[in-house]
Structures are given as C-alpha cells and as structure tokens.
Amino acid sequence: MTAQILDGKVIAARVRAEVKTDAEAFAKAHGRSPRLEVVLVGEDPASQVYVRNKEKAAHEAGLRGSVIRLPATTSQAELLACVEALSADADVDGILVQLPLPAGFDAAAIVDAIDPQKDVDGLHPVNAGLLSTGGKGLRPCTPSGCMRMLREAGVDLRGKRAVVLGRSNLVGKPVALMLLEEHATVTIAHSRTVDLAAECARADVLIAAVGKSRLVKADWVKEGAVVIDVGINRGEDGKLSGDVDFDAVKEKASWLTPVPGGVGAMTIAMLLRNTVDAAVQRARG
C-alpha cells in the first residue's frame, strides 16, 4: 500500500475561496468587511514570517485589518491595554496575538483579556470550555484544519480508534475533543505513555503533534491507518520535516499529510474561517 497524500495546499485554497465568498456576502449585508487585527510583539523571525503570511491571506480573502507591531520592550500592561482596546472596538471582529510572546510576558493573561467572541485563535478559556462541553464557540485553527482534512478524505470517524500523539492546549487536547464529537474512541498519548509505539500502532487515525522530527516510524503505524502530521521541525540544514517519518510511513498508511504542504497550510485558512464566523456571530448579537 502507498498512501494517498492529503494535500493541505489544495484544501486550504478551497477553504479560502469559501471564506472570500462569505466575506463578500457579509460586506453586502452589513456595509463593511470582516476585520482581523493581529498583534505582534518583538522581532522573532519565525513570527514575522507567520504574521506576514496571515496578513497577505486575510487581504486576499477580502478581510480588513492590520498588523499592530509592538517592540519587545513593550510592557505587560501596555500589551494588555492594546488587547483590551481591540476587544472594546465594535469594528473589530477578530483578534490574534502572535505566540510565543517574548520572555517575560504572561501569555495566559493576554489571551484571557481577548473578548471570547473575537478570539480567532480559539484559546480563550471560554472557548476551550465551550469545546469541552460541546457548545458553539471559536475553535483552535490547527485542530480545525485537521478535522477539515479528515472530512475531505471522506474518513468516517464513528467507532474508529483515534490516537493523538501530544497533549498541548494548542493542538492535542482540542483535536481529541473534536474527534470525540465525531464519535471516535480517542486516546491521548504523550512522553509518559508506556510503550508509546504500540499505542500509536493501534490507531485507525493517528494525529502526531509533539514537535519531534520523524519520531513516528513505520512500525508505529497500523496498516491502512490515516496519519495526520502536525509537526513542523526545522533541521540544521534548514529543511522542514514533520513528526512522522514520511518516506517510511507512506508505505503503510492509507492517507498521509506531507510537511510542508499539509496541516500547516490549513492553519491560516481556518483562521480566516474563524474571523468571518466571528463577524457573522457578532452581527447576530
């Protein structure tokens, strides 16, 4: 068996086209386009690239907004004041504070200050709570992208054994809850899991999100499993790799996401989706 490739670029383009159509409909109905404000603190090179890509994608999708660039010398109080002002601005639909913040910031306090209805990263405790209880709220972008990819592949999750490798608040925990919503039987595995390889090898659907290059080998994967690789790791040679040993695993999996060009491409697309959804929800009152 050779895996079919789940092309994140193709699926992301489809999501962006949907978002553009919905943004145009919103503008026609409300006299303004949805607005996304991104806050960037400091000069981290990776964050600069991510934010630039988000800004470009937002404008291409017909969203308004800007990047608020603050120096690394910005204080916690100043950043909180910025976020609180955006939360209070009725013309702003989505707020994203680019993480990680420079050393010395209390990131949790900053996220908590975002209006949950504008929390397009889906990280506010209110949105996390709504996800855990099955309520409607804004959801983290990367897990949402994983779920969209599974739908695009036609994967029926009902009764399937899903293993999530990683337990972060950003990916592991929320994607496990989303899989549960689709009636999968879910295990969260991590660095303390006994016989990690064997646990992963039981999965019909394996989502790897630990940030360790090529950790998942072929013998970690069940024949015919669907494998979603969330990891993005940069080697000393500058090349990107995922958490999955792609060349080996593609001979066992039925579906497999590449790195780059897989889940990473979906994250920004789902951010745009969240922004339009937030605008629509806010307009309904």
PDB file of C-alpha atoms in Angstrom:
ATOM      1  CA  MET A   1       0.000   0.000   0.000  1.00  0.00           C
ATOM      2  CA  THR A   2       1.145   3.503  -0.825  1.00  0.00           C
ATOM      3  CA  ALA A   3      -0.653   6.310   0.949  1.00  0.00           C
ATOM      4  CA  GLN A   4      -2.806   8.858  -0.795  1.00  0.00           C
ATOM      5  CA  ILE A   5      -1.499  12.336   0.001  1.00  0.00           C
ATOM      6  CA  LEU A   6      -3.773  14.776   1.779  1.00  0.00           C
ATOM      7  CA  ASP A   7      -2.683  17.992   0.093  1.00  0.00           C
ATOM      8  CA  GLY A   8      -3.170  20.825   2.567  1.00  0.00           C
ATOM      9  CA  LYS A   9      -2.488  23.489  -0.057  1.00  0.00           C
ATOM     10  CA  VAL A  10      -5.370  22.289  -2.228  1.00  0.00           C
ATOM     11  CA  ILE A  11      -7.800  22.011   0.679  1.00  0.00           C
ATOM     12  CA  ALA A  12      -6.693  25.351   2.132  1.00  0.00           C
ATOM     13  CA  ALA A  13      -7.325  27.018  -1.235  1.00  0.00           C
ATOM     14  CA  ARG A  14     -10.845  25.618  -1.165  1.00  0.00           C
ATOM     15  CA  VAL A  15     -11.422  26.982   2.363  1.00  0.00           C
ATOM     16  CA  ARG A  16     -10.053  30.393   1.393  1.00  0.00           C
ATOM     17  CA  ALA A  17     -12.393  30.542  -1.601  1.00  0.00           C
ATOM     18  CA  GLU A  18     -15.331  29.746   0.695  1.00  0.00           C
ATOM     19  CA  VAL A  19     -14.194  32.430   3.120  1.00  0.00           C
ATOM     20  CA  LYS A  20     -13.909  35.022   0.352  1.00  0.00           C
ATOM     21  CA  THR A  21     -17.440  34.278  -0.812  1.00  0.00           C
ATOM     22  CA  ASP A  22     -18.773  34.527   2.749  1.00  0.00           C
ATOM     23  CA  ALA A  23     -16.805  37.730   3.429  1.00  0.00           C
ATOM     24  CA  GLU A  24     -18.314  39.318   0.321  1.00  0.00           C
ATOM     25  CA  ALA A  25     -21.795  38.278   1.445  1.00  0.00           C
ATOM     26  CA  PHE A  26     -21.159  39.741   4.903  1.00  0.00           C
ATOM     27  CA  ALA A  27     -19.935  43.024   3.412  1.00  0.00           C
ATOM     28  CA  LYS A  28     -23.026  43.251   1.208  1.00  0.00           C
ATOM     29  CA  ALA A  29     -25.334  42.620   4.168  1.00  0.00           C
ATOM     30  CA  HIS A  30     -23.583  44.847   6.720  1.00  0.00           C
ATOM     31  CA  GLY A  31     -21.797  47.522   4.727  1.00  0.00           C
ATOM     32  CA  ARG A  32     -18.344  46.518   5.914  1.00  0.00           C
ATOM     33  CA  SER A  33     -15.943  43.620   5.529  1.00  0.00           C
ATOM     34  CA  PRO A  34     -14.944  41.427   8.490  1.00  0.00           C
ATOM     35  CA  ARG A  35     -11.925  42.866  10.289  1.00  0.00           C
ATOM     36  CA  LEU A  36      -8.969  40.968  11.740  1.00  0.00           C
ATOM     37  CA  GLU A  37      -6.315  42.621  13.888  1.00  0.00           C
ATOM     38  CA  VAL A  38      -3.031  40.793  14.529  1.00  0.00           C
ATOM     39  CA  VAL A  39      -0.724  41.885  17.356  1.00  0.00           C
ATOM     40  CA  LEU A  40       2.973  41.090  17.001  1.00  0.00           C
ATOM     41  CA  VAL A  41       5.420  41.806  19.828  1.00  0.00           C
ATOM     42  CA  GLY A  42       9.149  41.744  19.178  1.00  0.00           C
ATOM     43  CA  GLU A  43      11.282  40.692  16.223  1.00  0.00           C
ATOM     44  CA  ASP A  44      11.170  36.886  16.279  1.00  0.00           C
ATOM     45  CA  PRO A  45      11.972  35.876  12.660  1.00  0.00           C
ATOM     46  CA  ALA A  46       9.545  32.940  12.522  1.00  0.00           C
ATOM     47  CA  SER A  47       6.723  35.030  13.964  1.00  0.00           C
ATOM     48  CA  GLN A  48       7.459  37.769  11.434  1.00  0.00           C
ATOM     49  CA  VAL A  49       7.027  35.266   8.601  1.00  0.00           C
ATOM     50  CA  TYR A  50       3.850  33.778  10.069  1.00  0.00           C
ATOM     51  CA  VAL A  51       2.283  37.194  10.557  1.00  0.00           C
ATOM     52  CA  ARG A  52       3.231  38.347   7.071  1.00  0.00           C
ATOM     53  CA  ASN A  53       1.571  35.253   5.616  1.00  0.00           C
ATOM     54  CA  LYS A  54      -1.551  35.819   7.702  1.00  0.00           C
ATOM     55  CA  GLU A  55      -1.782  39.451   6.621  1.00  0.00           C
ATOM     56  CA  LYS A  56      -1.448  38.541   2.939  1.00  0.00           C
ATOM     57  CA  ALA A  57      -4.005  35.729   3.170  1.00  0.00           C
ATOM     58  CA  ALA A  58      -6.501  37.932   5.020  1.00  0.00           C
ATOM     59  CA  HIS A  59      -6.381  40.665   2.396  1.00  0.00           C
ATOM     60  CA  GLU A  60      -6.684  38.133  -0.438  1.00  0.00           C
ATOM     61  CA  ALA A  61      -9.817  36.745   1.249  1.00  0.00           C
ATOM     62  CA  GLY A  62     -11.424  40.163   1.390  1.00  0.00           C
ATOM     63  CA  LEU A  63     -10.888  40.845   5.088  1.00  0.00           C
ATOM     64  CA  ARG A  64      -9.891  44.208   6.511  1.00  0.00           C
ATOM     65  CA  GLY A  65      -7.355  44.699   9.246  1.00  0.00           C
ATOM     66  CA  SER A  66      -3.743  45.325  10.037  1.00  0.00           C
ATOM     67  CA  VAL A  67      -0.736  44.082  11.960  1.00  0.00           C
ATOM     68  CA  ILE A  68      -0.030  46.029  15.136  1.00  0.00           C
ATOM     69  CA  ARG A  69       3.722  45.748  15.602  1.00  0.00           C
ATOM     70  CA  LEU A  70       4.988  46.428  19.115  1.00  0.00           C
ATOM     71  CA  PRO A  71       8.632  46.444  20.251  1.00  0.00           C
ATOM     72  CA  ALA A  72       9.982  43.718  22.512  1.00  0.00           C
ATOM     73  CA  THR A  73      10.341  46.414  25.184  1.00  0.00           C
ATOM     74  CA  THR A  74       6.542  46.695  25.395  1.00  0.00           C
ATOM     75  CA  SER A  75       5.348  46.053  28.952  1.00  0.00           C
ATOM     76  CA  GLN A  76       2.716  43.524  30.017  1.00  0.00           C
ATOM     77  CA  ALA A  77       0.432  46.439  30.963  1.00  0.00           C
ATOM     78  CA  GLU A  78       0.869  48.091  27.553  1.00  0.00           C
ATOM     79  CA  LEU A  79       0.077  44.877  25.708  1.00  0.00           C
ATOM     80  CA  LEU A  80      -2.965  44.275  27.903  1.00  0.00           C
ATOM     81  CA  ALA A  81      -4.167  47.812  27.162  1.00  0.00           C
ATOM     82  CA  CYS A  82      -3.785  47.176  23.422  1.00  0.00           C
ATOM     83  CA  VAL A  83      -5.766  43.930  23.580  1.00  0.00           C
ATOM     84  CA  GLU A  84      -8.461  45.469  25.756  1.00  0.00           C
ATOM     85  CA  ALA A  85      -8.846  48.384  23.322  1.00  0.00           C
ATOM     86  CA  LEU A  86      -9.288  45.987  20.405  1.00  0.00           C
ATOM     87  CA  SER A  87     -11.792  43.957  22.410  1.00  0.00           C
ATOM     88  CA  ALA A  88     -13.802  47.121  23.074  1.00  0.00           C
ATOM     89  CA  ASP A  89     -13.714  48.279  19.438  1.00  0.00           C
ATOM     90  CA  ALA A  90     -17.052  47.338  17.844  1.00  0.00           C
ATOM     91  CA  ASP A  91     -15.480  47.462  14.356  1.00  0.00           C
ATOM     92  CA  VAL A  92     -13.026  44.637  15.167  1.00  0.00           C
ATOM     93  CA  ASP A  93     -14.257  41.063  14.631  1.00  0.00           C
ATOM     94  CA  GLY A  94     -11.124  39.040  15.264  1.00  0.00           C
ATOM     95  CA  ILE A  95      -8.052  39.476  17.464  1.00  0.00           C
ATOM     96  CA  LEU A  96      -4.926  37.358  17.260  1.00  0.00           C
ATOM     97  CA  VAL A  97      -1.890  37.868  19.480  1.00  0.00           C
ATOM     98  CA  GLN A  98       1.001  36.081  17.794  1.00  0.00           C
ATOM     99  CA  LEU A  99       2.541  33.469  20.078  1.00  0.00           C
ATOM    100  CA  PRO A 100       5.029  32.818  21.511  1.00  0.00           C
ATOM    101  CA  LEU A 101       5.469  36.193  23.162  1.00  0.00           C
ATOM    102  CA  PRO A 102       8.961  37.359  24.158  1.00  0.00           C
ATOM    103  CA  ALA A 103      10.273  36.238  27.536  1.00  0.00           C
ATOM    104  CA  GLY A 104       8.736  37.998  30.497  1.00  0.00           C
ATOM    105  CA  PHE A 105       5.153  38.142  29.270  1.00  0.00           C
ATOM    106  CA  ASP A 106       2.285  36.287  30.897  1.00  0.00           C
ATOM    107  CA  ALA A 107       0.739  34.888  27.724  1.00  0.00           C
ATOM    108  CA  ALA A 108      -2.230  33.351  29.551  1.00  0.00           C
ATOM    109  CA  ALA A 109      -3.230  36.730  30.971  1.00  0.00           C
ATOM    110  CA  ILE A 110      -3.026  38.274  27.499  1.00  0.00           C
ATOM    111  CA  VAL A 111      -5.213  35.577  25.970  1.00  0.00           C
ATOM    112  CA  ASP A 112      -7.682  35.932  28.846  1.00  0.00           C
ATOM    113  CA  ALA A 113      -8.022  39.662  28.026  1.00  0.00           C
ATOM    114  CA  ILE A 114      -9.301  38.962  24.493  1.00  0.00           C
ATOM    115  CA  ASP A 115     -13.072  39.147  24.038  1.00  0.00           C
ATOM    116  CA  PRO A 116     -14.013  35.447  23.605  1.00  0.00           C
ATOM    117  CA  GLN A 117     -16.238  36.380  20.648  1.00  0.00           C
ATOM    118  CA  LYS A 118     -13.157  37.804  18.894  1.00  0.00           C
ATOM    119  CA  ASP A 119     -10.710  35.071  19.955  1.00  0.00           C
ATOM    120  CA  VAL A 120      -9.999  33.715  16.471  1.00  0.00           C
ATOM    121  CA  ASP A 121      -7.158  31.540  17.813  1.00  0.00           C
ATOM    122  CA  GLY A 122      -9.764  29.697  19.910  1.00  0.00           C
ATOM    123  CA  LEU A 123      -7.542  29.718  23.003  1.00  0.00           C
ATOM    124  CA  HIS A 124      -9.612  31.742  25.481  1.00  0.00           C
ATOM    125  CA  PRO A 125     -10.834  29.660  28.466  1.00  0.00           C
ATOM    126  CA  VAL A 126     -14.437  30.400  27.474  1.00  0.00           C
ATOM    127  CA  ASN A 127     -13.917  28.905  24.015  1.00  0.00           C
ATOM    128  CA  ALA A 128     -11.946  25.987  25.448  1.00  0.00           C
ATOM    129  CA  GLY A 129     -14.827  25.355  27.864  1.00  0.00           C
ATOM    130  CA  LEU A 130     -17.416  25.527  25.082  1.00  0.00           C
ATOM    131  CA  LEU A 131     -15.435  22.964  23.096  1.00  0.00           C
ATOM    132  CA  SER A 132     -15.192  20.617  26.072  1.00  0.00           C
ATOM    133  CA  THR A 133     -18.936  20.783  26.696  1.00  0.00           C
ATOM    134  CA  GLY A 134     -19.992  20.576  23.068  1.00  0.00           C
ATOM    135  CA  GLY A 135     -21.018  24.232  22.830  1.00  0.00           C
ATOM    136  CA  LYS A 136     -20.589  26.617  19.937  1.00  0.00           C
ATOM    137  CA  GLY A 137     -17.515  28.790  20.142  1.00  0.00           C
ATOM    138  CA  LEU A 138     -14.403  29.697  18.188  1.00  0.00           C
ATOM    139  CA  ARG A 139     -12.062  26.731  17.910  1.00  0.00           C
ATOM    140  CA  PRO A 140      -8.288  26.470  17.557  1.00  0.00           C
ATOM    141  CA  CYS A 141      -7.208  26.759  13.944  1.00  0.00           C
ATOM    142  CA  THR A 142      -4.787  23.847  13.591  1.00  0.00           C
ATOM    143  CA  PRO A 143      -7.138  21.214  15.093  1.00  0.00           C
ATOM    144  CA  SER A 144      -9.966  22.588  12.954  1.00  0.00           C
ATOM    145  CA  GLY A 145      -7.701  22.208   9.943  1.00  0.00           C
ATOM    146  CA  CYS A 146      -7.004  18.570  10.854  1.00  0.00           C
ATOM    147  CA  MET A 147     -10.714  17.846  11.066  1.00  0.00           C
ATOM    148  CA  ARG A 148     -11.404  19.511   7.719  1.00  0.00           C
ATOM    149  CA  MET A 149      -8.699  17.381   6.117  1.00  0.00           C
ATOM    150  CA  LEU A 150     -10.252  14.206   7.539  1.00  0.00           C
ATOM    151  CA  ARG A 151     -13.630  15.239   6.122  1.00  0.00           C
ATOM    152  CA  GLU A 152     -12.076  15.973   2.739  1.00  0.00           C
ATOM    153  CA  ALA A 153     -10.596  12.468   2.722  1.00  0.00           C
ATOM    154  CA  GLY A 154     -14.030  11.009   3.477  1.00  0.00           C
ATOM    155  CA  VAL A 155     -12.867   9.445   6.745  1.00  0.00           C
ATOM    156  CA  ASP A 156     -15.819   8.179   8.801  1.00  0.00           C
ATOM    157  CA  LEU A 157     -14.648   8.533  12.400  1.00  0.00           C
ATOM    158  CA  ARG A 158     -17.584   6.770  14.029  1.00  0.00           C
ATOM    159  CA  GLY A 159     -16.252   3.915  16.137  1.00  0.00           C
ATOM    160  CA  LYS A 160     -12.698   4.361  14.873  1.00  0.00           C
ATOM    161  CA  ARG A 161      -9.764   4.222  17.264  1.00  0.00           C
ATOM    162  CA  ALA A 162      -8.006   7.593  17.153  1.00  0.00           C
ATOM    163  CA  VAL A 163      -4.691   8.272  18.854  1.00  0.00           C
ATOM    164  CA  VAL A 164      -3.497  11.834  19.384  1.00  0.00           C
ATOM    165  CA  LEU A 165       0.228  11.987  19.994  1.00  0.00           C
ATOM    166  CA  GLY A 166       0.701  15.145  22.061  1.00  0.00           C
ATOM    167  CA  ARG A 167      -1.327  16.859  24.796  1.00  0.00           C
ATOM    168  CA  SER A 168      -0.844  20.587  24.206  1.00  0.00           C
ATOM    169  CA  ASN A 169      -3.619  23.098  24.714  1.00  0.00           C
ATOM    170  CA  LEU A 170      -2.997  24.329  21.183  1.00  0.00           C
ATOM    171  CA  VAL A 171      -3.438  21.028  19.314  1.00  0.00           C
ATOM    172  CA  GLY A 172      -3.511  17.780  21.288  1.00  0.00           C
ATOM    173  CA  LYS A 173      -6.336  18.417  23.752  1.00  0.00           C
ATOM    174  CA  PRO A 174      -8.688  20.298  21.391  1.00  0.00           C
ATOM    175  CA  VAL A 175      -8.294  17.884  18.482  1.00  0.00           C
ATOM    176  CA  ALA A 176      -9.011  14.972  20.847  1.00  0.00           C
ATOM    177  CA  LEU A 177     -12.291  16.651  21.836  1.00  0.00           C
ATOM    178  CA  MET A 178     -13.168  17.273  18.190  1.00  0.00           C
ATOM    179  CA  LEU A 179     -12.546  13.601  17.393  1.00  0.00           C
ATOM    180  CA  LEU A 180     -14.807  12.623  20.285  1.00  0.00           C
ATOM    181  CA  GLU A 181     -17.541  14.808  18.802  1.00  0.00           C
ATOM    182  CA  GLU A 182     -17.320  12.659  15.673  1.00  0.00           C
ATOM    183  CA  HIS A 183     -17.764   9.513  17.802  1.00  0.00           C
ATOM    184  CA  ALA A 184     -14.192   8.231  17.592  1.00  0.00           C
ATOM    185  CA  THR A 185     -12.697   6.311  20.508  1.00  0.00           C
ATOM    186  CA  VAL A 186      -9.846   8.607  21.498  1.00  0.00           C
ATOM    187  CA  THR A 187      -6.561   8.073  23.304  1.00  0.00           C
ATOM    188  CA  ILE A 188      -4.158  10.915  24.076  1.00  0.00           C
ATOM    189  CA  ALA A 189      -0.600   9.590  24.113  1.00  0.00           C
ATOM    190  CA  HIS A 190       2.471  11.521  25.250  1.00  0.00           C
ATOM    191  CA  SER A 191       6.030  11.272  26.527  1.00  0.00           C
ATOM    192  CA  ARG A 192       4.954   9.405  29.685  1.00  0.00           C
ATOM    193  CA  THR A 193       2.839   6.843  27.844  1.00  0.00           C
ATOM    194  CA  VAL A 194       4.031   3.271  28.412  1.00  0.00           C
ATOM    195  CA  ASP A 195       5.076   1.638  25.112  1.00  0.00           C
ATOM    196  CA  LEU A 196       4.269   4.677  23.017  1.00  0.00           C
ATOM    197  CA  ALA A 197       4.963   2.940  19.713  1.00  0.00           C
ATOM    198  CA  ALA A 198       2.486   0.146  20.458  1.00  0.00           C
ATOM    199  CA  GLU A 199      -0.193   2.642  21.484  1.00  0.00           C
ATOM    200  CA  CYS A 200       0.181   4.545  18.231  1.00  0.00           C
ATOM    201  CA  ALA A 201       0.178   1.314  16.216  1.00  0.00           C
ATOM    202  CA  ARG A 202      -3.376   0.574  17.435  1.00  0.00           C
ATOM    203  CA  ALA A 203      -4.759   3.698  15.791  1.00  0.00           C
ATOM    204  CA  ASP A 204      -7.055   3.794  12.790  1.00  0.00           C
ATOM    205  CA  VAL A 205      -6.404   7.536  12.796  1.00  0.00           C
ATOM    206  CA  LEU A 206      -3.121   8.872  14.164  1.00  0.00           C
ATOM    207  CA  ILE A 207      -2.539  12.595  14.710  1.00  0.00           C
ATOM    208  CA  ALA A 208       1.073  13.428  15.572  1.00  0.00           C
ATOM    209  CA  ALA A 209       1.654  16.771  17.282  1.00  0.00           C
ATOM    210  CA  VAL A 210       4.743  16.625  19.502  1.00  0.00           C
ATOM    211  CA  GLY A 211       7.395  18.642  17.666  1.00  0.00           C
ATOM    212  CA  LYS A 212       9.980  15.860  17.349  1.00  0.00           C
ATOM    213  CA  SER A 213      11.329  15.310  13.869  1.00  0.00           C
ATOM    214  CA  ARG A 214      10.448  11.925  12.302  1.00  0.00           C
ATOM    215  CA  LEU A 215       9.541  10.408  15.670  1.00  0.00           C
ATOM    216  CA  VAL A 216       6.781   8.240  14.207  1.00  0.00           C
ATOM    217  CA  LYS A 217       8.326   5.301  12.329  1.00  0.00           C
ATOM    218  CA  ALA A 218       6.645   2.762  10.111  1.00  0.00           C
ATOM    219  CA  ASP A 219       6.283   0.228  12.945  1.00  0.00           C
ATOM    220  CA  TRP A 220       4.324   2.852  14.910  1.00  0.00           C
ATOM    221  CA  VAL A 221       1.615   2.854  12.238  1.00  0.00           C
ATOM    222  CA  LYS A 222      -1.162   0.339  11.648  1.00  0.00           C
ATOM    223  CA  GLU A 223      -1.553  -0.901   8.094  1.00  0.00           C
ATOM    224  CA  GLY A 224      -4.099   1.330   6.353  1.00  0.00           C
ATOM    225  CA  ALA A 225      -4.204   3.992   9.073  1.00  0.00           C
ATOM    226  CA  VAL A 226      -4.891   7.642   8.336  1.00  0.00           C
ATOM    227  CA  VAL A 227      -1.945   9.729   9.546  1.00  0.00           C
ATOM    228  CA  ILE A 228      -2.104  13.478  10.119  1.00  0.00           C
ATOM    229  CA  ASP A 229       1.305  15.052  10.774  1.00  0.00           C
ATOM    230  CA  VAL A 230       1.015  18.373  12.626  1.00  0.00           C
ATOM    231  CA  GLY A 231       4.705  18.708  13.407  1.00  0.00           C
ATOM    232  CA  ILE A 232       6.862  21.344  11.734  1.00  0.00           C
ATOM    233  CA  ASN A 233      10.521  20.944  12.638  1.00  0.00           C
ATOM    234  CA  ARG A 234      13.453  22.749  11.061  1.00  0.00           C
ATOM    235  CA  GLY A 235      16.708  20.826  10.851  1.00  0.00           C
ATOM    236  CA  GLU A 236      20.234  22.167  10.989  1.00  0.00           C
ATOM    237  CA  ASP A 237      20.210  22.182   7.182  1.00  0.00           C
ATOM    238  CA  GLY A 238      17.210  24.499   7.251  1.00  0.00           C
ATOM    239  CA  LYS A 239      14.867  21.908   5.784  1.00  0.00           C
ATOM    240  CA  LEU A 240      11.440  21.241   7.281  1.00  0.00           C
ATOM    241  CA  SER A 241      10.300  17.847   8.499  1.00  0.00           C
ATOM    242  CA  GLY A 242       7.261  16.580  10.348  1.00  0.00           C
ATOM    243  CA  ASP A 243       6.820  14.364  13.384  1.00  0.00           C
ATOM    244  CA  VAL A 244       6.317  11.423  11.017  1.00  0.00           C
ATOM    245  CA  ASP A 245       8.983   9.595   9.005  1.00  0.00           C
ATOM    246  CA  PHE A 246       7.161  10.363   5.763  1.00  0.00           C
ATOM    247  CA  ASP A 247       9.033   8.101   3.358  1.00  0.00           C
ATOM    248  CA  ALA A 248       8.647   5.029   5.586  1.00  0.00           C
ATOM    249  CA  VAL A 249       5.092   5.645   6.770  1.00  0.00           C
ATOM    250  CA  LYS A 250       3.706   6.339   3.286  1.00  0.00           C
ATOM    251  CA  GLU A 251       4.150   2.620   2.550  1.00  0.00           C
ATOM    252  CA  LYS A 252       1.730   1.674   5.371  1.00  0.00           C
ATOM    253  CA  ALA A 253      -0.807   4.489   5.705  1.00  0.00           C
ATOM    254  CA  SER A 254      -3.923   4.885   3.574  1.00  0.00           C
ATOM    255  CA  TRP A 255      -3.799   8.686   3.822  1.00  0.00           C
ATOM    256  CA  LEU A 256      -0.855  10.843   4.904  1.00  0.00           C
ATOM    257  CA  THR A 257      -0.212  14.580   5.156  1.00  0.00           C
ATOM    258  CA  PRO A 258       3.120  15.966   3.914  1.00  0.00           C
ATOM    259  CA  VAL A 259       5.380  18.515   5.637  1.00  0.00           C
ATOM    260  CA  PRO A 260       5.474  21.140   4.304  1.00  0.00           C
ATOM    261  CA  GLY A 261       2.216  21.419   2.404  1.00  0.00           C
ATOM    262  CA  GLY A 262      -0.036  19.619   4.845  1.00  0.00           C
ATOM    263  CA  VAL A 263      -1.622  20.808   8.079  1.00  0.00           C
ATOM    264  CA  GLY A 264       0.449  23.992   8.149  1.00  0.00           C
ATOM    265  CA  ALA A 265      -1.293  25.246   5.042  1.00  0.00           C
ATOM    266  CA  MET A 266      -4.646  24.729   6.741  1.00  0.00           C
ATOM    267  CA  THR A 267      -3.956  26.772   9.867  1.00  0.00           C
ATOM    268  CA  ILE A 268      -4.155  30.203   8.237  1.00  0.00           C
ATOM    269  CA  ALA A 269      -7.178  29.142   6.180  1.00  0.00           C
ATOM    270  CA  MET A 270      -9.047  28.178   9.348  1.00  0.00           C
ATOM    271  CA  LEU A 271      -8.014  31.482  10.972  1.00  0.00           C
ATOM    272  CA  LEU A 272      -9.762  33.287   8.119  1.00  0.00           C
ATOM    273  CA  ARG A 273     -12.763  30.982   8.543  1.00  0.00           C
ATOM    274  CA  ASN A 274     -12.904  31.849  12.250  1.00  0.00           C
ATOM    275  CA  THR A 275     -12.739  35.577  11.519  1.00  0.00           C
ATOM    276  CA  VAL A 276     -15.738  35.519   9.181  1.00  0.00           C
ATOM    277  CA  ASP A 277     -17.647  33.234  11.560  1.00  0.00           C
ATOM    278  CA  ALA A 278     -16.899  35.645  14.424  1.00  0.00           C
ATOM    279  CA  ALA A 279     -18.156  38.597  12.366  1.00  0.00           C
ATOM    280  CA  VAL A 280     -21.373  36.784  11.497  1.00  0.00           C
ATOM    281  CA  GLN A 281     -21.982  35.724  15.086  1.00  0.00           C
ATOM    282  CA  ARG A 282     -21.327  39.209  16.433  1.00  0.00           C
ATOM    283  CA  ALA A 283     -23.660  40.736  13.852  1.00  0.00           C
ATOM    284  CA  ARG A 284     -26.445  38.445  15.063  1.00  0.00           C
ATOM    285  CA  GLY A 285     -25.970  39.835  18.572  1.00  0.00           C
TER     286      GLY A 285
END
